[in-house]
Coordinates of C-alpha atoms in Angstrom, one line a residue:
M977 CA 35.1 2.1 -35.8
A978 CA 31.7 2.2 -34.5
A979 CA 31.0 2.7 -31.1
P980 CA 29.7 0.0 -28.3
P981 CA 25.9 -0.6 -27.9
S982 CA 26.1 0.2 -24.8
T983 CA 27.1 4.2 -25.3
A984 CA 24.2 5.1 -26.6
T985 CA 22.3 7.8 -25.4
P986 CA 20.1 6.0 -22.8
L987 CA 16.3 6.5 -24.5
L988 CA 14.5 10.3 -22.3
K989 CA 18.1 10.8 -21.5
D990 CA 16.8 14.1 -20.4
E991 CA 13.1 13.8 -20.0
L992 CA 12.7 11.6 -17.5
D993 CA 13.5 11.8 -13.6
I994 CA 13.5 9.1 -11.6
V995 CA 11.5 9.3 -8.1
I996 CA 12.7 6.8 -5.0
P997 CA 10.9 8.0 -2.2
T998 CA 13.2 6.2 0.2
I999 CA 13.9 6.0 4.6
R1000 CA 17.1 4.6 4.3
N1001 CA 20.7 4.7 2.5
L1002 CA 20.3 3.4 -1.3
D1003 CA 22.8 0.2 -1.7
F1004 CA 19.9 -0.5 -4.0
L1005 CA 21.6 1.9 -6.9
E1006 CA 24.0 -0.3 -7.1
M1007 CA 22.4 -2.8 -8.7
W1008 CA 20.5 -0.2 -10.8
R1009 CA 23.4 1.4 -11.7
P1010 CA 24.0 0.6 -15.2
F1011 CA 20.0 1.5 -15.9
F1012 CA 19.4 4.2 -13.7
Q1013 CA 22.6 6.3 -14.1
P1014 CA 22.5 8.4 -17.0
Y1015 CA 19.4 10.1 -15.2
H1016 CA 18.1 12.2 -12.9
L1017 CA 17.1 11.0 -9.6
I1018 CA 14.6 12.6 -7.2
I1019 CA 15.0 11.4 -3.8
V1020 CA 12.6 11.9 -1.2
Q1021 CA 13.1 11.5 2.0
D1022 CA 10.3 10.4 4.6
G1023 CA 11.0 10.4 8.1
D1024 CA 13.3 12.2 9.8
P1025 CA 15.1 14.7 8.7
S1026 CA 17.5 14.7 10.9
K1027 CA 19.1 11.3 8.8
T1028 CA 21.7 10.5 6.2
I1029 CA 20.3 9.3 3.4
K1030 CA 23.8 8.1 1.9
V1031 CA 23.4 7.8 -2.1
P1032 CA 26.0 6.2 -3.6
D1033 CA 29.3 7.6 -5.7
G1034 CA 28.0 8.3 -9.8
F1035 CA 24.8 9.6 -9.8
D1036 CA 23.1 12.7 -10.7
Y1037 CA 20.2 13.5 -7.8
E1038 CA 18.4 16.5 -5.3
L1039 CA 17.8 15.3 -2.5
Y1040 CA 14.1 16.7 -0.2
N1041 CA 13.6 15.9 2.7
R1042 CA 10.6 16.4 5.3
N1043 CA 12.3 20.6 6.3
D1044 CA 12.0 20.9 2.4
I1045 CA 9.0 20.1 1.1
N1046 CA 7.3 23.3 4.2
K1047 CA 9.8 25.7 3.1
I1048 CA 9.0 24.9 -1.1
L1049 CA 4.4 24.7 0.3
G1050 CA 4.8 26.5 3.1
P1051 CA 1.4 25.7 4.4
K1052 CA -0.1 23.8 1.6
A1053 CA 2.9 21.1 2.8
S1054 CA -0.3 19.8 4.3
C1055 CA -0.9 17.8 0.9
I1056 CA 1.9 15.3 1.5
S1057 CA 2.4 12.7 3.1
F1058 CA 4.1 11.8 6.0
K1059 CA 6.2 9.0 6.9
D1060 CA 4.5 7.0 3.7
S1061 CA 6.2 5.8 0.6
A1062 CA 2.9 8.4 -0.9
C1063 CA 5.7 11.1 -0.4
R1064 CA 7.6 10.0 -3.0
C1065 CA 3.9 12.0 -5.8
F1066 CA 5.9 15.2 -3.8
G1067 CA 9.0 13.6 -6.2
Y1068 CA 6.3 14.5 -9.5
M1069 CA 5.6 17.6 -8.8
V1070 CA 9.0 19.2 -8.3
S1071 CA 10.3 16.9 -11.6
K1072 CA 10.5 19.8 -14.7
K1073 CA 11.3 16.7 -17.1
K1074 CA 8.4 14.9 -19.5
Y1075 CA 8.6 10.9 -18.2
I1076 CA 8.5 10.1 -14.9
F1077 CA 9.5 6.7 -13.9
T1078 CA 8.8 6.1 -9.6
I1079 CA 10.4 3.2 -7.7
D1080 CA 10.3 1.6 -4.2
D1081 CA 14.0 1.1 -2.7
D1082 CA 13.6 -2.6 -2.1
C1083 CA 12.5 -3.5 -5.9
F1084 CA 16.2 -5.5 -7.9
V1085 CA 16.8 -5.5 -11.2
A1086 CA 14.3 -9.3 -12.6
K1087 CA 15.8 -11.3 -14.9
D1088 CA 14.2 -12.7 -17.7
P1089 CA 13.2 -16.9 -18.0
S1090 CA 16.6 -17.1 -20.5
G1091 CA 18.0 -15.6 -17.4
K1092 CA 18.8 -11.9 -18.8
Q1093 CA 18.8 -8.8 -16.6
I1094 CA 15.7 -6.5 -17.2
N1095 CA 15.9 -2.9 -17.8
A1096 CA 12.6 -1.5 -17.2
L1097 CA 13.0 1.5 -17.9
E1098 CA 14.0 1.1 -21.1
Q1099 CA 10.4 -1.1 -21.5
H1100 CA 8.2 1.6 -19.7
I1101 CA 9.9 4.0 -21.5
K1102 CA 9.1 2.0 -24.8
N1103 CA 5.6 1.5 -23.2
L1104 CA 4.9 5.7 -22.8
L1105 CA 5.9 6.3 -26.8
S1106 CA 3.3 3.1 -27.5
P1107 CA 0.1 4.1 -28.3
S1108 CA -2.3 2.8 -26.3
T1109 CA -5.8 0.9 -27.9
P1110 CA -9.1 1.4 -24.5
F1111 CA -10.7 2.1 -26.7
F1112 CA -11.4 -1.6 -27.9
F1113 CA -9.5 -4.7 -26.9
N1114 CA -7.1 -6.4 -29.0
T1115 CA -6.5 -10.0 -28.3
L1116 CA -3.2 -10.3 -29.1
Y1117 CA -1.9 -7.8 -26.5
D1118 CA -0.7 -5.0 -27.2
P1119 CA -0.4 -4.6 -31.1
F1120 CA 2.3 -2.0 -30.9
S1121 CA 4.9 -4.4 -29.4
E1122 CA 7.4 -6.3 -30.8
G1123 CA 6.0 -9.4 -33.8
A1124 CA 2.1 -8.1 -33.2
D1125 CA -0.1 -5.8 -34.4
F1126 CA -4.1 -5.3 -34.2
V1127 CA -6.1 -9.0 -35.2
R1128 CA -8.4 -9.4 -37.5
G1129 CA -11.6 -7.9 -36.5
Y1130 CA -10.4 -4.7 -35.6
P1131 CA -12.2 -1.4 -36.5
F1132 CA -9.5 0.2 -38.2
S1133 CA -11.3 4.1 -37.2
L1134 CA -9.6 2.6 -34.3
R1135 CA -6.1 1.4 -34.7
E1136 CA -4.8 4.9 -34.5
G1137 CA -5.0 4.3 -31.3
V1138 CA -4.8 7.4 -28.1
P1139 CA -1.6 8.2 -26.4
T1140 CA -0.7 6.7 -24.0
A1141 CA -0.3 8.4 -20.3
V1142 CA 1.0 5.2 -17.3
S1143 CA 3.1 2.5 -17.6
H1144 CA 1.6 -0.3 -14.9
G1145 CA 5.3 -2.1 -14.1
L1146 CA 4.6 -6.1 -12.2
W1147 CA 6.9 -7.4 -10.0
L1148 CA 8.4 -10.9 -9.0
N1149 CA 9.0 -12.6 -6.0
I1150 CA 6.8 -11.0 -3.0
P1151 CA 3.4 -10.5 -5.1
D1152 CA 1.4 -7.2 -4.1
Y1153 CA -0.8 -8.1 -1.9
D1154 CA -2.8 -6.7 1.0
A1155 CA -2.3 -8.1 5.1
P1156 CA -4.7 -10.8 4.3
T1157 CA -4.0 -12.9 1.3
Q1158 CA -0.3 -12.6 2.9
L1159 CA -0.8 -13.8 6.1
V1160 CA -3.3 -17.0 4.1
K1161 CA -0.6 -17.0 1.9
P1162 CA 2.8 -16.1 3.5
L1163 CA 4.9 -18.2 1.6
E1164 CA 3.9 -17.7 -1.9
R1165 CA 5.8 -16.6 -4.7
N1166 CA 5.3 -14.6 -8.3
T1167 CA 7.7 -16.5 -10.5
R1168 CA 5.5 -16.3 -13.6
F1169 CA 6.6 -13.9 -16.7
V1170 CA 4.7 -13.5 -19.0
D1171 CA 6.1 -11.1 -21.4
A1172 CA 2.9 -9.5 -23.0
V1173 CA 1.7 -5.5 -21.6
M1174 CA -1.7 -4.5 -22.6
T1175 CA -4.2 -1.7 -22.5
I1176 CA -7.1 -1.3 -19.4
P1177 CA -9.6 -1.1 -21.0
K1178 CA -12.2 2.0 -21.3
G1179 CA -14.4 1.7 -17.5
T1180 CA -12.2 -0.5 -16.2
L1181 CA -10.5 0.4 -12.8
F1182 CA -6.7 -1.4 -11.9
P1183 CA -5.1 -1.9 -7.9
M1184 CA -2.3 0.1 -9.5
C1185 CA 1.1 0.2 -7.1
G1186 CA 3.4 2.7 -7.2
M1187 CA 7.4 0.9 -6.9
N1188 CA 7.3 0.2 -10.8
L1189 CA 5.2 2.6 -12.5
A1190 CA 6.0 5.4 -15.5
F1191 CA 4.0 7.9 -16.1
D1192 CA 3.6 11.0 -18.7
R1193 CA 3.2 14.5 -16.1
D1194 CA 2.3 16.1 -19.2
L1195 CA -0.3 14.1 -19.7
I1196 CA -1.4 13.2 -16.6
G1197 CA 1.0 14.6 -14.1
P1198 CA -2.0 16.3 -12.2
A1199 CA -3.7 13.8 -10.5
M1200 CA -0.6 11.4 -9.8
Y1201 CA -1.6 12.4 -6.1
F1202 CA -1.1 9.7 -3.8
G1203 CA -2.8 10.6 -1.0
L1204 CA -3.3 11.7 2.6
M1205 CA -2.1 8.4 4.1
G1206 CA 0.2 7.6 7.4
D1207 CA 1.1 9.9 10.2
G1208 CA -2.3 11.2 11.1
Q1209 CA -4.6 9.3 8.5
P1210 CA -6.9 6.2 9.8
I1211 CA -5.3 5.2 6.5
G1212 CA -2.5 3.6 4.7
R1213 CA -1.4 1.1 2.0
Y1214 CA -3.8 2.3 -0.1
D1215 CA -2.0 5.3 -1.6
D1216 CA -0.5 4.2 -4.5
M1217 CA -4.9 2.4 -5.3
W1218 CA -5.8 6.2 -5.1
A1219 CA -4.0 7.9 -7.5
G1220 CA -4.4 5.1 -10.3
W1221 CA -8.9 5.9 -9.4
C1222 CA -8.3 8.7 -10.6
V1223 CA -6.1 8.7 -13.1
K1224 CA -7.9 5.8 -14.5
V1225 CA -10.7 8.1 -14.1
T1226 CA -9.5 11.2 -15.3
C1227 CA -7.7 9.3 -18.3
D1228 CA -10.7 7.2 -19.3
H1229 CA -12.1 11.2 -19.5
L1230 CA -9.4 13.1 -21.3
G1231 CA -8.9 9.8 -23.9
L1232 CA -6.1 9.0 -22.8
G1233 CA -4.7 5.4 -21.7
V1234 CA -3.1 3.4 -19.4
K1235 CA -1.4 0.3 -19.6
T1236 CA -0.4 -2.5 -17.2
G1237 CA 2.0 -5.7 -18.0
L1238 CA 5.7 -5.3 -18.8
P1239 CA 8.5 -4.6 -16.9
Y1240 CA 9.2 -6.8 -14.5
I1241 CA 11.6 -6.2 -11.3
W1242 CA 12.0 -7.6 -8.4
H1243 CA 10.3 -7.3 -5.1
S1244 CA 12.9 -7.9 -3.3
K1245 CA 11.4 -8.2 0.8
A1246 CA 8.2 -8.6 2.1
S1247 CA 6.4 -6.1 4.8
N1248 CA 5.3 -7.3 8.0
P1249 CA 1.1 -8.2 7.3
F1250 CA 0.4 -7.6 10.8
V1251 CA 1.7 -4.3 10.1
N1252 CA -0.5 -4.1 6.7
L1253 CA -3.4 -5.0 8.5
K1254 CA -4.3 -2.2 10.8
K1255 CA -3.4 -0.1 8.3
E1256 CA -5.4 -1.3 6.1
Y1257 CA -7.7 -1.7 8.0
N1258 CA -10.6 1.3 7.6
G1259 CA -9.2 0.5 3.2
I1260 CA -10.6 -3.0 3.2
F1261 CA -13.8 -2.2 3.9
W1262 CA -14.1 1.4 2.8
Q1263 CA -12.7 0.2 -0.9
E1264 CA -15.9 -1.5 -1.3
E1265 CA -17.6 1.5 -1.6
I1266 CA -15.2 3.3 -2.9
I1267 CA -14.8 1.2 -5.8
P1268 CA -19.4 1.3 -7.2
F1269 CA -17.8 5.4 -6.5
F1270 CA -15.4 5.5 -9.6
Q1271 CA -16.8 3.0 -11.4
S1272 CA -20.0 6.0 -11.7
V1273 CA -18.0 8.6 -12.0
S1274 CA -18.9 10.9 -14.9
L1275 CA -17.9 13.9 -15.4
P1276 CA -18.5 17.7 -17.0
K1277 CA -17.7 18.0 -20.5
D1278 CA -15.5 21.0 -19.6
C1279 CA -13.4 19.4 -17.2
T1280 CA -11.0 19.6 -21.1
T1281 CA -7.6 19.4 -18.1
V1282 CA -6.2 16.9 -16.1
Q1283 CA -6.7 19.9 -12.9
K1284 CA -10.3 20.9 -13.9
C1285 CA -10.5 16.1 -14.1
Y1286 CA -9.1 16.9 -10.2
I1287 CA -10.7 19.1 -9.2
E1288 CA -14.7 17.8 -9.9
L1289 CA -13.6 14.7 -8.3
A1290 CA -12.0 16.0 -5.3
K1291 CA -16.0 17.5 -5.0
L1292 CA -17.4 14.0 -5.6
V1293 CA -15.0 12.9 -3.1
K1294 CA -16.3 15.0 -0.3
E1295 CA -19.9 14.9 -1.6
K1296 CA -20.1 11.6 -1.6
L1297 CA -17.5 9.9 -0.3
G1298 CA -18.2 12.0 2.9
K1299 CA -21.1 10.1 4.2
I1300 CA -18.8 7.5 5.1
D1301 CA -16.0 9.2 6.8
P1302 CA -14.9 12.8 8.0
Y1303 CA -11.8 11.6 6.1
F1304 CA -13.1 11.9 3.1
A1305 CA -13.9 14.7 3.5
K1306 CA -10.1 16.0 4.7
L1307 CA -9.3 14.3 1.8
A1308 CA -10.7 16.5 -1.4
D1309 CA -9.6 19.6 0.7
A1310 CA -6.3 18.2 0.5
M1311 CA -6.7 17.1 -3.7
V1312 CA -7.5 20.7 -4.1
T1313 CA -5.1 21.7 -2.1
W1314 CA -2.9 19.9 -4.1
I1315 CA -3.8 21.0 -7.7
E1316 CA -3.5 25.0 -6.3
A1317 CA 0.0 23.7 -5.1
W1318 CA 1.5 21.7 -8.3
D1319 CA -0.2 24.9 -10.6
D1320 CA 2.9 27.3 -8.3
L1321 CA 5.7 25.2 -8.9
N1322 CA 3.8 24.8 -12.3
P1323 CA 2.5 27.7 -13.9
A1324 CA 1.0 26.6 -18.0
G1325 CA 4.3 26.5 -20.6
G1326 CA 6.2 27.0 -18.2
S1327 CA 8.2 23.7 -17.5
A1328 CA 9.4 23.3 -20.9
Q1329 CA 11.5 26.0 -19.5
R1330 CA 11.8 25.8 -16.4
A1331 CA 15.7 24.6 -15.1
N1332 CA 15.1 21.2 -13.9
G1333 CA 16.2 20.9 -9.6
I1334 CA 17.0 22.6 -6.9
A1335 CA 21.0 23.8 -7.5

């Protein structure tokens, strides 16, 4: 008798890590158990390292707190944010898998319009394993999705597409708004389920959200640095957006794709808009200069790897954005330190041979 579908080997079971930043017990994993249990988890504990984080039984995981980060990276640990979810990028660095999916601990399983639970991880994998089309927009959205194709007039020379580096998912219920928008729309909820995935065109930036995100670590991992945020820094809640701007410029330069749309998760909890405003205050002003900077960036032809692109970006950040505030010179130095730490833990050609995680 044929095995039931539920016993089939999950997609990329041995090639993907799930990275979760947290300060609390991970009870939310119970809801995700049918989808996450076959995979390896990397939990990055923020805040007090003496606090014990409880993980439900049955999950394969490794957990790192600040003491572990300091021990593993030594002086280079200064590039990892403290008291901010930006610490999640440490999990990207220590993973030895090809793919990463990262999610926040207040994100639950969403349902599609028919009431069926959405396997967000499965959809991210589909997005990553199919090509992107950044050089010419397809009006039927992702031509590689089931039931879609390239529309009339789409150049045949571009239909092969390019490798997909990033899959950016969305959220039902609590929208990912900035503090001023939260304050004027405190009761607004996102109830619209749009059944679409699209490639973000080359040359177009986007506000990347880190709460429902997957990427090909081999293709773009070294650029997925969530910056210096949180404790001791003059800015917060721009960690994922900073990474997104750096990633998109790098992907455009290297000919890689970024997709956005499906899958949805259910964002359960609205953060305090007054606390958020204190964190975002500088960023709201600075972004009006940061975004034009990234829109104007042109990387040299000899930047042929993600690391080379990122080091060049760090140089430009210090040169151009350092005039806005001394923070950006500090951030640029941290970007260089991040690449050095990444290369220390991920020697060229070594990722496939090294065992995953810690004993």
